[in-house]
PDB file of C-alpha atoms in Angstrom:
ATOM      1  CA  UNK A1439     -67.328  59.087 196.293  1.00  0.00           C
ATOM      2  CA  UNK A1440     -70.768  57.423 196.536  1.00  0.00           C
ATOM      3  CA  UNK A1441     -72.336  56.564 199.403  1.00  0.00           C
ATOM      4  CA  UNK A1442     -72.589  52.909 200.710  1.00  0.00           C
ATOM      5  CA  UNK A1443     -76.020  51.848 198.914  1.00  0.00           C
ATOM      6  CA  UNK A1444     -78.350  48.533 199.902  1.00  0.00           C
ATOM      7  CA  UNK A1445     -78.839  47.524 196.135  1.00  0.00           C
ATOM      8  CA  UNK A1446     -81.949  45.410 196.023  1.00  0.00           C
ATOM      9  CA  UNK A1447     -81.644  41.467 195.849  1.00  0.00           C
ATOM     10  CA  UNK A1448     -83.429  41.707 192.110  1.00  0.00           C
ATOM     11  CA  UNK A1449     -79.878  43.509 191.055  1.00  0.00           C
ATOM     12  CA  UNK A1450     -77.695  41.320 192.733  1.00  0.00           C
ATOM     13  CA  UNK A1451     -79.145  38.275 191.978  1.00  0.00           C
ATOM     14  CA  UNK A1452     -79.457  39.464 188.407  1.00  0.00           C
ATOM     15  CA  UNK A1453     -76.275  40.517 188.417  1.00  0.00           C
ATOM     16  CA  UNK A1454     -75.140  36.755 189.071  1.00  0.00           C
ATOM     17  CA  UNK A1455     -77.308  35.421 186.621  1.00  0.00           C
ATOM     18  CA  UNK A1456     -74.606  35.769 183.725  1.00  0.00           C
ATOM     19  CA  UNK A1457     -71.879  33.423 183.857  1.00  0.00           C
ATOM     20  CA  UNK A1458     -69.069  36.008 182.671  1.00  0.00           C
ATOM     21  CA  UNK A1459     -69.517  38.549 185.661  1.00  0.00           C
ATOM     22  CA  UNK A1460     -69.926  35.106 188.037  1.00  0.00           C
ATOM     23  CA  UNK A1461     -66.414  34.167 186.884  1.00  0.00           C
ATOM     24  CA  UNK A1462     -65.079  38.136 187.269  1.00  0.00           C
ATOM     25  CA  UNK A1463     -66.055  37.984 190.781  1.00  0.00           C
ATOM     26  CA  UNK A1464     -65.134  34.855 191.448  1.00  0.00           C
ATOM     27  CA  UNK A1465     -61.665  35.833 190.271  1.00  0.00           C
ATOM     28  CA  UNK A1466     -61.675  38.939 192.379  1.00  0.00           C
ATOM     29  CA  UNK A1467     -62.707  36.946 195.478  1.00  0.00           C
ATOM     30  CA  UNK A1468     -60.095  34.267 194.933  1.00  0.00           C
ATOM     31  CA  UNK A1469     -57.341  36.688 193.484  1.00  0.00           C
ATOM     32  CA  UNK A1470     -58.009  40.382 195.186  1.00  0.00           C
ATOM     33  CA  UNK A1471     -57.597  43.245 193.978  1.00  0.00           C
ATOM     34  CA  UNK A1472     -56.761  43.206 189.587  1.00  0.00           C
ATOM     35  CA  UNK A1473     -56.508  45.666 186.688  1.00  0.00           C
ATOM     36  CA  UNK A1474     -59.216  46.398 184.522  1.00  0.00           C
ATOM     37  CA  UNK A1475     -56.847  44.019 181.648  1.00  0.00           C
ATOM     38  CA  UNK A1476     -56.202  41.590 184.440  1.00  0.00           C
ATOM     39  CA  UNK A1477     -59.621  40.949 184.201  1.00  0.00           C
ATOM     40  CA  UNK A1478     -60.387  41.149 181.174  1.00  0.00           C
ATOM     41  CA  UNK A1479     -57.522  38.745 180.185  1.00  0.00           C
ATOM     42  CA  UNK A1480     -59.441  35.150 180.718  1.00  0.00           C
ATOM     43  CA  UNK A1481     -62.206  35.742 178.475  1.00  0.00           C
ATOM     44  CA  UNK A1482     -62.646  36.105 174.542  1.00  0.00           C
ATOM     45  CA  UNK A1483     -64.757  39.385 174.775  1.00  0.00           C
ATOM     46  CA  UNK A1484     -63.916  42.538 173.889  1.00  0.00           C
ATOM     47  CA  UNK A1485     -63.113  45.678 176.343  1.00  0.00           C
ATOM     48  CA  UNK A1486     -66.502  47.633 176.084  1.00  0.00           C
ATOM     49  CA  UNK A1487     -68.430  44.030 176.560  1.00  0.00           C
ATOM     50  CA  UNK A1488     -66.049  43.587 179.617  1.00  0.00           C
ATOM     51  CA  UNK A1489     -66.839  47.221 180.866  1.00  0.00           C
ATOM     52  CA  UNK A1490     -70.509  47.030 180.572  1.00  0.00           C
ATOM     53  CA  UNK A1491     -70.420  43.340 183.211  1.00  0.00           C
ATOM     54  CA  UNK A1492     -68.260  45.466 185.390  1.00  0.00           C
ATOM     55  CA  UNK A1493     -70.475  48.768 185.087  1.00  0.00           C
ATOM     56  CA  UNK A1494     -73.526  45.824 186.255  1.00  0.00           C
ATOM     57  CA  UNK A1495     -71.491  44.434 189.091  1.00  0.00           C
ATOM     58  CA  UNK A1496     -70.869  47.321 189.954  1.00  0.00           C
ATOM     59  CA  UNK A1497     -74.490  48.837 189.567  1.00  0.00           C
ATOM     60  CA  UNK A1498     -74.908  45.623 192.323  1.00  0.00           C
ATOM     61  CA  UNK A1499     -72.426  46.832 194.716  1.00  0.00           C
ATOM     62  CA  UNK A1500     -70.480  43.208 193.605  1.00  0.00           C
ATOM     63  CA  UNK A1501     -67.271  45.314 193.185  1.00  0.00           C
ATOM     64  CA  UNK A1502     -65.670  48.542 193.718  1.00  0.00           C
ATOM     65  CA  UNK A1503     -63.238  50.653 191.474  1.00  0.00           C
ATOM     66  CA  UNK A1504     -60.012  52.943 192.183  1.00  0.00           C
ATOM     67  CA  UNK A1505     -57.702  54.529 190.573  1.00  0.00           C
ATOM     68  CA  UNK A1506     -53.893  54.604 191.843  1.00  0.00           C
ATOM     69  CA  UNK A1507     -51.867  56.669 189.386  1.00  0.00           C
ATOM     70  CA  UNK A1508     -52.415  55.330 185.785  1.00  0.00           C
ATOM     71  CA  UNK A1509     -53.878  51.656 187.201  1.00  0.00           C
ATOM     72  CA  UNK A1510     -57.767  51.184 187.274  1.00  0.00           C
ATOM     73  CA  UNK A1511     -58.222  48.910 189.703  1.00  0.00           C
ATOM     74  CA  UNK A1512     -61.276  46.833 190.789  1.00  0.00           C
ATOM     75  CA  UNK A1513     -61.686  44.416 194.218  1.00  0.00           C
ATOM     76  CA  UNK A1514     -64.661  42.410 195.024  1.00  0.00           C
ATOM     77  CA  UNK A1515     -67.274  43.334 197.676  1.00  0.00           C
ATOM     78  CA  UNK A1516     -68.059  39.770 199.225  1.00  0.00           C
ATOM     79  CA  UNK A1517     -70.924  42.124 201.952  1.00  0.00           C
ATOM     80  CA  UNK A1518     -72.966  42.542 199.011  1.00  0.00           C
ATOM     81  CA  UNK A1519     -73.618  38.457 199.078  1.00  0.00           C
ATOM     82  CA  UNK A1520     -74.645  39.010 202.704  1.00  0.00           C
ATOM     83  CA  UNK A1521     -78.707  39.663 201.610  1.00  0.00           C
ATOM     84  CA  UNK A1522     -78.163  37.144 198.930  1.00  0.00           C
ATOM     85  CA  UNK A1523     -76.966  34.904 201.590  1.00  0.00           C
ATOM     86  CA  UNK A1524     -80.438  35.791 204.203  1.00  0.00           C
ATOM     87  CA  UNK A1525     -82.598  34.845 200.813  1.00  0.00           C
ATOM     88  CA  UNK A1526     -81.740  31.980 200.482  1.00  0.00           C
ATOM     89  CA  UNK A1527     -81.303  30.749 204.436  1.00  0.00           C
ATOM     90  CA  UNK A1528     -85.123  32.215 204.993  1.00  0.00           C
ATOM     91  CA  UNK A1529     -86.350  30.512 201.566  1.00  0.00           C
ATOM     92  CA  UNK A1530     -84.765  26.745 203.203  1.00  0.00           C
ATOM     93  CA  UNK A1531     -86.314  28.023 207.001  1.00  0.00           C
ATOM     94  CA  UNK A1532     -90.042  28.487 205.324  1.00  0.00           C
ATOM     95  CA  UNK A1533     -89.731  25.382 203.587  1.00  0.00           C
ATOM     96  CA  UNK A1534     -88.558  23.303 206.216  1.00  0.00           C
ATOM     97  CA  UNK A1535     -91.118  24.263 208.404  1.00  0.00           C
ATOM     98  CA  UNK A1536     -93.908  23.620 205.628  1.00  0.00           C
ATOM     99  CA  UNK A1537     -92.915  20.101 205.080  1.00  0.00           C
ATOM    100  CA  UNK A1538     -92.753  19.624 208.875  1.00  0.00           C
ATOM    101  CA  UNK A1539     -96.533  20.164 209.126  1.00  0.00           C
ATOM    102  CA  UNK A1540     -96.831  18.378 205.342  1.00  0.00           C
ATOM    103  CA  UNK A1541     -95.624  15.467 207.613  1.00  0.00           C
ATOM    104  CA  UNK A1542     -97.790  16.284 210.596  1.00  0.00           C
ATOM    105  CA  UNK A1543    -101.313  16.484 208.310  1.00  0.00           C
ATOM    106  CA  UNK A1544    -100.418  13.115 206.768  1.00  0.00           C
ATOM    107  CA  UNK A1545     -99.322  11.514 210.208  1.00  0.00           C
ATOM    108  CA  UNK A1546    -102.550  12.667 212.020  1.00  0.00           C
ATOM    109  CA  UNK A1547    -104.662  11.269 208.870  1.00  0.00           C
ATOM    110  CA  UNK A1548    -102.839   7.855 208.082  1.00  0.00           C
ATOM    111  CA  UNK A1549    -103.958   4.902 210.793  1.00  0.00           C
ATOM    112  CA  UNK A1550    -102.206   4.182 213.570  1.00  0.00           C
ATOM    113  CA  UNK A1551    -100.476   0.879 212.419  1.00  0.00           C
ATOM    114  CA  UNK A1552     -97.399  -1.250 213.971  1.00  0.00           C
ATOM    115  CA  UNK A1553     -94.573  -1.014 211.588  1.00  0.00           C
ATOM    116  CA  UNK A1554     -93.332  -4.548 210.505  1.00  0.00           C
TER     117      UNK A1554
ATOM    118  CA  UNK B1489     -75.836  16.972 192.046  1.00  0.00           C
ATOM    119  CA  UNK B1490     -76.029  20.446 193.778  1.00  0.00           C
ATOM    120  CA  UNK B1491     -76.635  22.615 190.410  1.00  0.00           C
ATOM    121  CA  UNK B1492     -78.742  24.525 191.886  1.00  0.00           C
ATOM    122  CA  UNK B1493     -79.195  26.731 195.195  1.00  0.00           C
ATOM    123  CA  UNK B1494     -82.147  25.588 197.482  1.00  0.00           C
ATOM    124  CA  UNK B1495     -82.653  21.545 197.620  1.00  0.00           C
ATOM    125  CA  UNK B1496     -84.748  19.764 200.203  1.00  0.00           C
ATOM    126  CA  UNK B1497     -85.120  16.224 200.379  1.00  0.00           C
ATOM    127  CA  UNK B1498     -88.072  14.442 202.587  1.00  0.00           C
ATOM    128  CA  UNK B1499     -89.834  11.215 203.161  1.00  0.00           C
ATOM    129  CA  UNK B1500     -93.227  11.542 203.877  1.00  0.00           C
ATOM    130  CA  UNK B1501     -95.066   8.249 205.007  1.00  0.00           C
ATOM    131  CA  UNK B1502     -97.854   8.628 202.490  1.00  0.00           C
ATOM    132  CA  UNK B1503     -98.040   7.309 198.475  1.00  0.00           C
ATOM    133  CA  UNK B1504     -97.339   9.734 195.912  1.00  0.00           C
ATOM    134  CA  UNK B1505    -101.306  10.065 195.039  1.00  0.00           C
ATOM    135  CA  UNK B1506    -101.761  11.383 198.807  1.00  0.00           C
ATOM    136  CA  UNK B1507     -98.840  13.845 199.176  1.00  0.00           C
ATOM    137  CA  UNK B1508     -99.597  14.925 195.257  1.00  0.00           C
ATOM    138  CA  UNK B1509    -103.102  15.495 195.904  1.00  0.00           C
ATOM    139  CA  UNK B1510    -101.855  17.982 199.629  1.00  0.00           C
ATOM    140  CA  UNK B1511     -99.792  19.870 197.328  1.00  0.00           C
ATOM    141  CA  UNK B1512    -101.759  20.377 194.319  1.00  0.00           C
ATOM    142  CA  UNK B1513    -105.565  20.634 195.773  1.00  0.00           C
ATOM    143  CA  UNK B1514    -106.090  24.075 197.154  1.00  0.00           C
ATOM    144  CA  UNK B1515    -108.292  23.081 200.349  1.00  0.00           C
ATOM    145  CA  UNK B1516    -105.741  20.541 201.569  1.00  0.00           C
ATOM    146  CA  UNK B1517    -102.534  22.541 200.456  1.00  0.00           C
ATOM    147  CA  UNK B1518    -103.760  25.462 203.161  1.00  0.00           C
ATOM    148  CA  UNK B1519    -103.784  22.582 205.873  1.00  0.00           C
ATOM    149  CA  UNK B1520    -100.280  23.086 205.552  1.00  0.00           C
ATOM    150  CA  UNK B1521     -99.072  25.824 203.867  1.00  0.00           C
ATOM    151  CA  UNK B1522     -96.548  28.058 205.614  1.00  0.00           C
ATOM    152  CA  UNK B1523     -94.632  28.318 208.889  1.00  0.00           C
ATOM    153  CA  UNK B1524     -95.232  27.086 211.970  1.00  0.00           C
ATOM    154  CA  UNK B1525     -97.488  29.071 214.061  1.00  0.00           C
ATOM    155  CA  UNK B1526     -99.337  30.359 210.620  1.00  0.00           C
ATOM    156  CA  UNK B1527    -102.302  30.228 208.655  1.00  0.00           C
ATOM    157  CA  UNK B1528    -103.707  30.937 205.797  1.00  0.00           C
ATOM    158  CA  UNK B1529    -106.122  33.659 206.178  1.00  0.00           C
ATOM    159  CA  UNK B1530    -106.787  34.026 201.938  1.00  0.00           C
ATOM    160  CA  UNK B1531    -106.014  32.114 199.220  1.00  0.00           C
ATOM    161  CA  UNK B1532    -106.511  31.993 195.379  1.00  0.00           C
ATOM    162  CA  UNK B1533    -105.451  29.009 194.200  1.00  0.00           C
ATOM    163  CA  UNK B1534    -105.934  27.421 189.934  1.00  0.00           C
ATOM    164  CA  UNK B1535    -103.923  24.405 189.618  1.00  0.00           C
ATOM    165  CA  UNK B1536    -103.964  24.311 186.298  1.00  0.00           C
ATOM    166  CA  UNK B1537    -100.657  24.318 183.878  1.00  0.00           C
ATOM    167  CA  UNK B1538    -100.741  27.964 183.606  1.00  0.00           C
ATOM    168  CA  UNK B1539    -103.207  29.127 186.476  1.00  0.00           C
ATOM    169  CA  UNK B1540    -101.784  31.784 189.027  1.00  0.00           C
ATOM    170  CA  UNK B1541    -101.615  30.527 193.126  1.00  0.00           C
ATOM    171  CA  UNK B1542    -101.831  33.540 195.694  1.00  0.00           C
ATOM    172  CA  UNK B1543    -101.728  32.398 199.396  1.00  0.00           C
ATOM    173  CA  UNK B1544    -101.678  35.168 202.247  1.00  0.00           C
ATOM    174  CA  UNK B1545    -100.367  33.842 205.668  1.00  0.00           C
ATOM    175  CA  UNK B1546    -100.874  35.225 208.929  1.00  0.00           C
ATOM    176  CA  UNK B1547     -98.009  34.085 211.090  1.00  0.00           C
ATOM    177  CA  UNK B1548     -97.477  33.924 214.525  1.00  0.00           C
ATOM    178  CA  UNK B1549     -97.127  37.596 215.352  1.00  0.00           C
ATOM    179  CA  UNK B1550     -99.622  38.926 213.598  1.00  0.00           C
ATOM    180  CA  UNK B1551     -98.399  39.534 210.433  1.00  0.00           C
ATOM    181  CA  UNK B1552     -99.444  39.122 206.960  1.00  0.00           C
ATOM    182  CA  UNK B1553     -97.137  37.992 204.159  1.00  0.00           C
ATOM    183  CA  UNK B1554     -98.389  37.274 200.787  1.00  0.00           C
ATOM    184  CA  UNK B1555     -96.681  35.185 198.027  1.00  0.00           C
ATOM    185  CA  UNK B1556     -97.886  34.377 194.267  1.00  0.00           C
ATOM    186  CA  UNK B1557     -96.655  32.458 191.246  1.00  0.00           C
ATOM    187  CA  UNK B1558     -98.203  30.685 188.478  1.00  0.00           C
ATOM    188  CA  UNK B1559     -97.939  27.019 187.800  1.00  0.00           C
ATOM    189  CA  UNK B1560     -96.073  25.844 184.796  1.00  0.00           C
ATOM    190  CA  UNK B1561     -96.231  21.937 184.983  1.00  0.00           C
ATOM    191  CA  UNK B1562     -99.024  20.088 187.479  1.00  0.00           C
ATOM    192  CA  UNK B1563     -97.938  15.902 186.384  1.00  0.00           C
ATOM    193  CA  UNK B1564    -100.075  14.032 188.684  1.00  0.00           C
ATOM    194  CA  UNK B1565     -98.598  12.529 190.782  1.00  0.00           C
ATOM    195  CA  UNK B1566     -94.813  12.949 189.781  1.00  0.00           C
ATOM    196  CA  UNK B1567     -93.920  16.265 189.453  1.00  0.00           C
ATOM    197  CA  UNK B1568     -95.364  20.045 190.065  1.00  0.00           C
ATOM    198  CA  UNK B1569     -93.617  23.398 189.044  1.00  0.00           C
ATOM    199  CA  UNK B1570     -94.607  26.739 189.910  1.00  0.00           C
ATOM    200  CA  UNK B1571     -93.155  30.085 189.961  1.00  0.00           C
ATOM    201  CA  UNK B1572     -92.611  32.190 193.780  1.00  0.00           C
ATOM    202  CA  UNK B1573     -92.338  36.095 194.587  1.00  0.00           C
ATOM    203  CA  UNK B1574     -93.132  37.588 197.995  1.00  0.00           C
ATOM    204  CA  UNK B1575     -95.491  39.874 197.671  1.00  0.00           C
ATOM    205  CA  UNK B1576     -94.872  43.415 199.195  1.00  0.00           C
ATOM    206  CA  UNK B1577     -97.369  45.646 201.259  1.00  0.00           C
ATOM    207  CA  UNK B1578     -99.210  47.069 197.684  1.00  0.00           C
ATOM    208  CA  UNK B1579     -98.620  43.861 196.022  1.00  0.00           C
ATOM    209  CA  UNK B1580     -96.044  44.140 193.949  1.00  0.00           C
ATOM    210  CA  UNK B1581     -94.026  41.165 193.438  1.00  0.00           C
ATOM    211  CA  UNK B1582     -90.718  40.606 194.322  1.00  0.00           C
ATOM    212  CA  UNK B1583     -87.939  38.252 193.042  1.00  0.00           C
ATOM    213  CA  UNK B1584     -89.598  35.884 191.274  1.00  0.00           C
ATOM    214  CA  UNK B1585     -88.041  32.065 191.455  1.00  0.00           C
ATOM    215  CA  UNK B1586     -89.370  28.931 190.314  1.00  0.00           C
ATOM    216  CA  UNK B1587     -90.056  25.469 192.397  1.00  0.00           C
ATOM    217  CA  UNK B1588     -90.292  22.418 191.446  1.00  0.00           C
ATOM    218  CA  UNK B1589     -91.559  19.702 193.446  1.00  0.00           C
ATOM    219  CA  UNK B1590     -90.567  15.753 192.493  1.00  0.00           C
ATOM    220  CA  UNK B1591     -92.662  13.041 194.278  1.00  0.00           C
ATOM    221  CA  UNK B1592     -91.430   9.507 194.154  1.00  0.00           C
ATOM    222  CA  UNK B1593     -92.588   6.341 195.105  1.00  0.00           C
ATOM    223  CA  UNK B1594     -90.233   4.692 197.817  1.00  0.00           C
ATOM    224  CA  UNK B1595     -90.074   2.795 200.912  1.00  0.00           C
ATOM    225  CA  UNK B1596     -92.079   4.076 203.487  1.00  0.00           C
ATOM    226  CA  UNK B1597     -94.220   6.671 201.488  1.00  0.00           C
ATOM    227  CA  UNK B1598     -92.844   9.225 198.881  1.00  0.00           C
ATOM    228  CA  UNK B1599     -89.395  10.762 198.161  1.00  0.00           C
ATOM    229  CA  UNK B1600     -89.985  14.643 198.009  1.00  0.00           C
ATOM    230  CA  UNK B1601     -87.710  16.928 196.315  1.00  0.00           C
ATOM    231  CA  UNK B1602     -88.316  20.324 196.166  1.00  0.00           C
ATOM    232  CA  UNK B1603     -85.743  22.506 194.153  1.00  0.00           C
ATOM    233  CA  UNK B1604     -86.148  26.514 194.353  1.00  0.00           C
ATOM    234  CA  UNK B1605     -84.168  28.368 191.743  1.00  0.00           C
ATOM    235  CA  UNK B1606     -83.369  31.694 192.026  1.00  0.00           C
ATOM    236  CA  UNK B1607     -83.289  33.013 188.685  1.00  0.00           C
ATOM    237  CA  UNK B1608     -84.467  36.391 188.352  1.00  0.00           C
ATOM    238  CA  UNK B1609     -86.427  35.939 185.262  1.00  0.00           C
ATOM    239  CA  UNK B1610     -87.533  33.596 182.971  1.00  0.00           C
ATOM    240  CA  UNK B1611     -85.485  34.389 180.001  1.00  0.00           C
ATOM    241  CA  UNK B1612     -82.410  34.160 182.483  1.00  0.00           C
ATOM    242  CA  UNK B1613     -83.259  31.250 183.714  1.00  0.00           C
ATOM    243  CA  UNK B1614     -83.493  29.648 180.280  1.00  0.00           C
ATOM    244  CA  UNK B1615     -79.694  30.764 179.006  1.00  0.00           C
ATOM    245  CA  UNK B1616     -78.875  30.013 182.507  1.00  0.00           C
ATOM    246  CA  UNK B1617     -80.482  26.457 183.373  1.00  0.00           C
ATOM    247  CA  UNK B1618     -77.252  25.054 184.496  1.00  0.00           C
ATOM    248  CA  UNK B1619     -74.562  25.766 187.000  1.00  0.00           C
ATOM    249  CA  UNK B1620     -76.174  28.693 188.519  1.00  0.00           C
ATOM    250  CA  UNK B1621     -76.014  26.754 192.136  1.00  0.00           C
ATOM    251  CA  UNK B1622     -72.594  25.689 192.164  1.00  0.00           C
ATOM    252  CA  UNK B1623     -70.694  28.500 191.357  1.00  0.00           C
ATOM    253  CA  UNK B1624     -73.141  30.572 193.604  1.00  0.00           C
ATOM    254  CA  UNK B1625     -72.061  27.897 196.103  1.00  0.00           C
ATOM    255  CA  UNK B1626     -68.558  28.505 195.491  1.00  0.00           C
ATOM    256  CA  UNK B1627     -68.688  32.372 195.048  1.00  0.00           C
ATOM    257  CA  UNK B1628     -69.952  32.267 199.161  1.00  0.00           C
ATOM    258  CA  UNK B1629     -67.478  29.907 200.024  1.00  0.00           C
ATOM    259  CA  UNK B1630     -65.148  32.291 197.990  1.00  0.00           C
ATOM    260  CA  UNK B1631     -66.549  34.815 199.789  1.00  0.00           C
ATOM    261  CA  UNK B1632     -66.844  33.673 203.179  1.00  0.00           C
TER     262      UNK B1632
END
């Protein structure tokens, strides 16, 4: 057993960048817990291509394995988009705020004229 | 359509040449630059298609936070595309992402679009140009 880890937003976000491991854990949110086949089922790759996306999301703290008897099974961690989540709430915050005093710079420069 | 993460929309009652020239010209880009409460302390800034930006704000409370990039396209007075990473205490760049800003002419001033994508490299970004947004979008409403 590992202990809950913080994996950096670089690993997440790269973790999301490949359209096969976004569909595997879009899956797993939508579908819960599924097999290793389960999984593997939907696409045309092989097993160890499968493995190594789940050893990434997994590297990303995206998903998390057990083992119940002979099943391997694999569930989705939906916390881990929490700091992906922050990113991208602070990127829209700093922006917003820049174009508000874009707007105020032009305002104070551009004359004071009666709209028609 | 929403293909990709961060999208802003504003209208800003100035012509395109204007609001091109407050983005793109370093001494009126740090008129703005930043959060509210902030400014901009230091600044490095080439606009030139492949000239680096650096732009250290002090904000409200004190603090400094420095971010970098290099710009990719500068179109006069349509379009501008750069690349973004917070820098950390020693300077090493974070996640890098890349912005584009769109300015078009419309009533009232110009249309500004500013896209921020959040790919973590340029090589992913290329086999990943499309789609990235939406199925982020649905993986947090998935998740949420």
């Amino acid at each position: 057993m590992t202990a809950p880890r913080r994996p950096a937003l670089e690993t997440v976000f790269s973790a999301l960048g490949d359209p096969t491991r976004r569909a595997i854990v879009e899956r797993l949110l939508a579908r819960g817990e599924l097999s290793v086949g389960d999984i593997a089922a939907p696409f045309a790759i092989s097993m160890p291509a499968v493995s190594r996306h789940l050893r990434v999301l997994e590297d990303a703290g995206l998903i998390e394995r057990r083992v119940e008897r002979q099943w391997r099974l694999i569930r989705a961690r939906p916390e881990a988009l929490a700091p992906v989540e922050a990113w991208v709430t602070k990127q829209r915050a700093h922006w917003n705020a820049a174009l508000d005093r874009l707007e105020a710079v032009v305002a104070a420069e551009t004359p004071k004229r009666r709209k028609s | 359509m929403s293909d990709t993460e961060l999208r802003l929309e504003r209208l800003i009652p100035a012509p395109p040449q204007r609001v091109f020239a407050l983005w793109s010209e370093p001494e009126q880009l740090v008129k703005w630059w930043g959060p509210e409460g902030a400014d901009i302390p230091a600044h490095a800034i080439d606009p030139h298609p492949g000239g680096s930006w650096r732009t250290t704000m002090r904000t409200a409370d004190g603090k400094h936070h420095t971010v970098s990039g290099v710009y990719r396209a500068i179109e006069p007075p349509r379009r501008l595309v750069f690349t973004w990473a917070w820098e950390n205490e020693h300077g090493a760049r974070g996640h890098e992402t890349e912005v584009t800003v769109t300015f078009m002419s419309a009533p009232g001033g110009t249309r500004l679009v500013l896209v921020q994508k959040e790919f973590e490299s340029k090589e992913s970004r290329d086999r990943h140009s499309h789609g990235w947004g939406s199925s982020f979008n649905r993986l947090v409403r998935l998740a949420g």
